[in-house]
Amino acid sequence: MSQTSTPGLLMASLLLAASTGAALAPAAAAAPNPAADLETAVQAASRSLQQAWKGDPATAPLSWPRLRLVSAGGTVAAGCPGARGASADTSALYCPDSGELLLDAKSLRGERERYGTWGIAYWIATGLGQAFLARQSSGTASPGAAANLQAVCLAGVLLDSSPGLKPSLPAHKLSPARTAYASPDAALQGTRSQRAYALLSGFGATASPCTAAAMNGLAADRVSDPKLLSEVGVDPGNRALTSVSDALTATCRKPLRCPRRVGEVFAASRP
């Protein structure tokens, strides 16, 4: 009786496996975990912002607030009943009672989808601006729109000083500020133009500091560059506006030095 060759046996085995479905199936991919992915993105953004916080003479002595994601079904305002004048539409809120920075998980997922880590970083930085202002005995803007604009201005300082935090697209640099509030509550938090101008001021792209006087003026549309104020509220799909925004954020406007520092813009001698 003739014996089947080794190559013949191997071919027969492979054919048998294919016909019976015995071939090994590829390993199943791990199921996505949106909550874990968001937590990772928040941690990445906060690490860069924490470096800026610890490296700024005005914020370094202050404790870093604990960040807490508020899951769907609740609002950050509800998580801090003692917060005065807190907007139900906000995605970030510093709670002086607990020393926490509360972040709306559902909203931050949307920010990440639209603007990547930059969208998350904007809200964390805005909350850090609130945290700084909450610990000051004087120099804070009037409650309402001006107070929010002051926090946004300080957020710009921290974002601009944070290593590795850049928008994925240049046109997105001001977008989180423009789209921060979609409800009628936006009037209490500053208009699209005002918020974008405040963020630019923190970057050093306007001559305005983040003082109470400057932000009270901004809330009433009193600025040194009204043309810029009207332009920055326009949707970033406008190519001409994108060019203007890129040019403005590329260089720092005098009289303050750049990169700007929290203490300097908060207590500048001029509005």
PDB file of N, CA and C in Angstrom, residues 41-90:
ATOM      1  N   ALA A  41      -9.425  61.274  27.511  1.00  0.00           N
ATOM      2  CA  ALA A  41      -9.266  62.570  26.850  1.00  0.00           C
ATOM      3  C   ALA A  41      -9.242  63.706  27.863  1.00  0.00           C
ATOM      4  N   VAL A  42     -10.071  63.622  28.895  1.00  0.00           N
ATOM      5  CA  VAL A  42     -10.094  64.648  29.938  1.00  0.00           C
ATOM      6  C   VAL A  42      -8.759  64.660  30.683  1.00  0.00           C
ATOM      7  N   GLN A  43      -8.242  63.493  30.982  1.00  0.00           N
ATOM      8  CA  GLN A  43      -6.958  63.407  31.692  1.00  0.00           C
ATOM      9  C   GLN A  43      -5.829  63.990  30.858  1.00  0.00           C
ATOM     10  N   ALA A  44      -5.855  63.721  29.535  1.00  0.00           N
ATOM     11  CA  ALA A  44      -4.803  64.237  28.661  1.00  0.00           C
ATOM     12  C   ALA A  44      -4.826  65.762  28.622  1.00  0.00           C
ATOM     13  N   ALA A  45      -6.023  66.333  28.488  1.00  0.00           N
ATOM     14  CA  ALA A  45      -6.137  67.794  28.439  1.00  0.00           C
ATOM     15  C   ALA A  45      -5.762  68.411  29.776  1.00  0.00           C
ATOM     16  N   SER A  46      -6.184  67.783  30.860  1.00  0.00           N
ATOM     17  CA  SER A  46      -5.925  68.356  32.184  1.00  0.00           C
ATOM     18  C   SER A  46      -4.443  68.308  32.538  1.00  0.00           C
ATOM     19  N   ARG A  47      -3.726  67.304  32.047  1.00  0.00           N
ATOM     20  CA  ARG A  47      -2.280  67.225  32.337  1.00  0.00           C
ATOM     21  C   ARG A  47      -1.554  68.440  31.757  1.00  0.00           C
ATOM     22  N   SER A  48      -1.893  68.798  30.523  1.00  0.00           N
ATOM     23  CA  SER A  48      -1.245  69.959  29.909  1.00  0.00           C
ATOM     24  C   SER A  48      -1.635  71.245  30.619  1.00  0.00           C
ATOM     25  N   LEU A  49      -2.910  71.381  30.957  1.00  0.00           N
ATOM     26  CA  LEU A  49      -3.367  72.582  31.648  1.00  0.00           C
ATOM     27  C   LEU A  49      -2.774  72.683  33.052  1.00  0.00           C
ATOM     28  N   GLN A  50      -2.564  71.535  33.680  1.00  0.00           N
ATOM     29  CA  GLN A  50      -1.980  71.550  35.021  1.00  0.00           C
ATOM     30  C   GLN A  50      -0.537  72.059  34.981  1.00  0.00           C
ATOM     31  N   GLN A  51       0.170  71.757  33.902  1.00  0.00           N
ATOM     32  CA  GLN A  51       1.524  72.287  33.765  1.00  0.00           C
ATOM     33  C   GLN A  51       1.494  73.812  33.674  1.00  0.00           C
ATOM     34  N   ALA A  52       0.520  74.340  32.918  1.00  0.00           N
ATOM     35  CA  ALA A  52       0.391  75.793  32.811  1.00  0.00           C
ATOM     36  C   ALA A  52      -0.002  76.394  34.156  1.00  0.00           C
ATOM     37  N   TRP A  53      -0.910  75.713  34.875  1.00  0.00           N
ATOM     38  CA  TRP A  53      -1.378  76.189  36.183  1.00  0.00           C
ATOM     39  C   TRP A  53      -0.214  76.251  37.179  1.00  0.00           C
ATOM     40  N   LYS A  54       0.589  75.212  37.202  1.00  0.00           N
ATOM     41  CA  LYS A  54       1.717  75.161  38.142  1.00  0.00           C
ATOM     42  C   LYS A  54       2.861  76.068  37.719  1.00  0.00           C
ATOM     43  N   GLY A  55       2.916  76.420  36.437  1.00  0.00           N
ATOM     44  CA  GLY A  55       3.997  77.254  35.951  1.00  0.00           C
ATOM     45  C   GLY A  55       3.703  78.740  35.977  1.00  0.00           C
ATOM     46  N   ASP A  56       2.473  79.113  36.336  1.00  0.00           N
ATOM     47  CA  ASP A  56       2.098  80.523  36.383  1.00  0.00           C
ATOM     48  C   ASP A  56       2.206  81.023  37.818  1.00  0.00           C
ATOM     49  N   PRO A  57       2.923  82.118  38.051  1.00  0.00           N
ATOM     50  CA  PRO A  57       3.122  82.597  39.427  1.00  0.00           C
ATOM     51  C   PRO A  57       1.828  82.889  40.179  1.00  0.00           C
ATOM     52  N   ALA A  58       0.762  83.272  39.473  1.00  0.00           N
ATOM     53  CA  ALA A  58      -0.489  83.614  40.150  1.00  0.00           C
ATOM     54  C   ALA A  58      -1.297  82.390  40.549  1.00  0.00           C
ATOM     55  N   THR A  59      -1.161  81.302  39.818  1.00  0.00           N
ATOM     56  CA  THR A  59      -1.967  80.109  40.094  1.00  0.00           C
ATOM     57  C   THR A  59      -1.180  79.002  40.794  1.00  0.00           C
ATOM     58  N   ALA A  60       0.141  79.043  40.680  1.00  0.00           N
ATOM     59  CA  ALA A  60       0.962  77.984  41.285  1.00  0.00           C
ATOM     60  C   ALA A  60       0.690  77.778  42.774  1.00  0.00           C
ATOM     61  N   PRO A  61       0.468  78.857  43.567  1.00  0.00           N
ATOM     62  CA  PRO A  61       0.216  78.638  45.002  1.00  0.00           C
ATOM     63  C   PRO A  61      -1.171  78.079  45.292  1.00  0.00           C
ATOM     64  N   LEU A  62      -2.054  78.097  44.305  1.00  0.00           N
ATOM     65  CA  LEU A  62      -3.427  77.648  44.518  1.00  0.00           C
ATOM     66  C   LEU A  62      -3.536  76.146  44.258  1.00  0.00           C
ATOM     67  N   SER A  63      -4.344  75.480  45.053  1.00  0.00           N
ATOM     68  CA  SER A  63      -4.521  74.037  44.859  1.00  0.00           C
ATOM     69  C   SER A  63      -5.227  73.764  43.536  1.00  0.00           C
ATOM     70  N   TRP A  64      -4.839  72.680  42.915  1.00  0.00           N
ATOM     71  CA  TRP A  64      -5.458  72.244  41.661  1.00  0.00           C
ATOM     72  C   TRP A  64      -6.797  71.592  41.993  1.00  0.00           C
ATOM     73  N   PRO A  65      -7.899  72.052  41.414  1.00  0.00           N
ATOM     74  CA  PRO A  65      -9.193  71.469  41.764  1.00  0.00           C
ATOM     75  C   PRO A  65      -9.340  70.042  41.246  1.00  0.00           C
ATOM     76  N   ARG A  66     -10.076  69.240  41.975  1.00  0.00           N
ATOM     77  CA  ARG A  66     -10.346  67.876  41.512  1.00  0.00           C
ATOM     78  C   ARG A  66     -11.397  67.924  40.420  1.00  0.00           C
ATOM     79  N   LEU A  67     -11.126  67.267  39.303  1.00  0.00           N
ATOM     80  CA  LEU A  67     -12.067  67.242  38.191  1.00  0.00           C
ATOM     81  C   LEU A  67     -13.029  66.073  38.355  1.00  0.00           C
ATOM     82  N   ARG A  68     -14.316  66.347  38.178  1.00  0.00           N
ATOM     83  CA  ARG A  68     -15.318  65.281  38.291  1.00  0.00           C
ATOM     84  C   ARG A  68     -16.300  65.351  37.134  1.00  0.00           C
ATOM     85  N   LEU A  69     -16.406  64.240  36.392  1.00  0.00           N
ATOM     86  CA  LEU A  69     -17.360  64.155  35.301  1.00  0.00           C
ATOM     87  C   LEU A  69     -18.750  63.869  35.849  1.00  0.00           C
ATOM     88  N   VAL A  70     -19.707  64.678  35.443  1.00  0.00           N
ATOM     89  CA  VAL A  70     -21.104  64.475  35.836  1.00  0.00           C
ATOM     90  C   VAL A  70     -21.779  63.700  34.717  1.00  0.00           C
ATOM     91  N   SER A  71     -22.276  62.515  35.028  1.00  0.00           N
ATOM     92  CA  SER A  71     -22.839  61.640  34.010  1.00  0.00           C
ATOM     93  C   SER A  71     -24.181  62.146  33.521  1.00  0.00           C
ATOM     94  N   ALA A  72     -24.658  61.522  32.443  1.00  0.00           N
ATOM     95  CA  ALA A  72     -25.934  61.898  31.854  1.00  0.00           C
ATOM     96  C   ALA A  72     -27.063  61.781  32.877  1.00  0.00           C
ATOM     97  N   GLY A  73     -28.006  62.683  32.780  1.00  0.00           N
ATOM     98  CA  GLY A  73     -29.125  62.678  33.716  1.00  0.00           C
ATOM     99  C   GLY A  73     -29.028  63.759  34.755  1.00  0.00           C
ATOM    100  N   GLY A  74     -27.873  64.412  34.837  1.00  0.00           N
ATOM    101  CA  GLY A  74     -27.694  65.486  35.800  1.00  0.00           C
ATOM    102  C   GLY A  74     -26.999  66.664  35.141  1.00  0.00           C
ATOM    103  N   THR A  75     -27.025  67.802  35.790  1.00  0.00           N
ATOM    104  CA  THR A  75     -26.332  68.974  35.273  1.00  0.00           C
ATOM    105  C   THR A  75     -25.246  69.366  36.268  1.00  0.00           C
ATOM    106  N   VAL A  76     -24.245  70.075  35.771  1.00  0.00           N
ATOM    107  CA  VAL A  76     -23.179  70.479  36.673  1.00  0.00           C
ATOM    108  C   VAL A  76     -23.698  71.474  37.708  1.00  0.00           C
ATOM    109  N   ALA A  77     -24.691  72.288  37.316  1.00  0.00           N
ATOM    110  CA  ALA A  77     -25.255  73.251  38.259  1.00  0.00           C
ATOM    111  C   ALA A  77     -25.946  72.528  39.413  1.00  0.00           C
ATOM    112  N   ALA A  78     -26.619  71.415  39.101  1.00  0.00           N
ATOM    113  CA  ALA A  78     -27.283  70.637  40.146  1.00  0.00           C
ATOM    114  C   ALA A  78     -26.267  70.001  41.082  1.00  0.00           C
ATOM    115  N   GLY A  79     -25.045  69.772  40.596  1.00  0.00           N
ATOM    116  CA  GLY A  79     -24.007  69.170  41.422  1.00  0.00           C
ATOM    117  C   GLY A  79     -23.380  70.137  42.394  1.00  0.00           C
ATOM    118  N   CYS A  80     -23.744  71.426  42.281  1.00  0.00           N
ATOM    119  CA  CYS A  80     -23.192  72.431  43.201  1.00  0.00           C
ATOM    120  C   CYS A  80     -24.307  73.415  43.558  1.00  0.00           C
ATOM    121  N   PRO A  81     -25.206  73.027  44.444  1.00  0.00           N
ATOM    122  CA  PRO A  81     -26.345  73.886  44.787  1.00  0.00           C
ATOM    123  C   PRO A  81     -25.943  75.259  45.307  1.00  0.00           C
ATOM    124  N   GLY A  82     -24.742  75.364  45.876  1.00  0.00           N
ATOM    125  CA  GLY A  82     -24.324  76.641  46.447  1.00  0.00           C
ATOM    126  C   GLY A  82     -23.763  77.620  45.438  1.00  0.00           C
ATOM    127  N   ALA A  83     -23.622  77.193  44.166  1.00  0.00           N
ATOM    128  CA  ALA A  83     -23.069  78.086  43.146  1.00  0.00           C
ATOM    129  C   ALA A  83     -24.076  79.170  42.799  1.00  0.00           C
ATOM    130  N   ARG A  84     -23.660  80.411  42.935  1.00  0.00           N
ATOM    131  CA  ARG A  84     -24.569  81.518  42.676  1.00  0.00           C
ATOM    132  C   ARG A  84     -24.581  81.868  41.196  1.00  0.00           C
ATOM    133  N   GLY A  85     -25.779  81.964  40.635  1.00  0.00           N
ATOM    134  CA  GLY A  85     -25.921  82.382  39.246  1.00  0.00           C
ATOM    135  C   GLY A  85     -25.371  81.403  38.237  1.00  0.00           C
ATOM    136  N   ALA A  86     -25.231  80.139  38.618  1.00  0.00           N
ATOM    137  CA  ALA A  86     -24.690  79.149  37.686  1.00  0.00           C
ATOM    138  C   ALA A  86     -25.678  78.872  36.568  1.00  0.00           C
ATOM    139  N   SER A  87     -25.184  78.787  35.360  1.00  0.00           N
ATOM    140  CA  SER A  87     -26.033  78.507  34.206  1.00  0.00           C
ATOM    141  C   SER A  87     -26.327  77.020  34.115  1.00  0.00           C
ATOM    142  N   ALA A  88     -27.586  76.709  33.845  1.00  0.00           N
ATOM    143  CA  ALA A  88     -27.948  75.303  33.656  1.00  0.00           C
ATOM    144  C   ALA A  88     -27.419  74.783  32.330  1.00  0.00           C
ATOM    145  N   ASP A  89     -26.942  75.678  31.472  1.00  0.00           N
ATOM    146  CA  ASP A  89     -26.496  75.312  30.137  1.00  0.00           C
ATOM    147  C   ASP A  89     -24.974  75.188  30.039  1.00  0.00           C
ATOM    148  N   THR A  90     -24.279  75.345  31.148  1.00  0.00           N
ATOM    149  CA  THR A  90     -22.823  75.311  31.090  1.00  0.00           C
ATOM    150  C   THR A  90     -22.290  73.889  31.129  1.00  0.00           C
TER     151      THR A  90
END
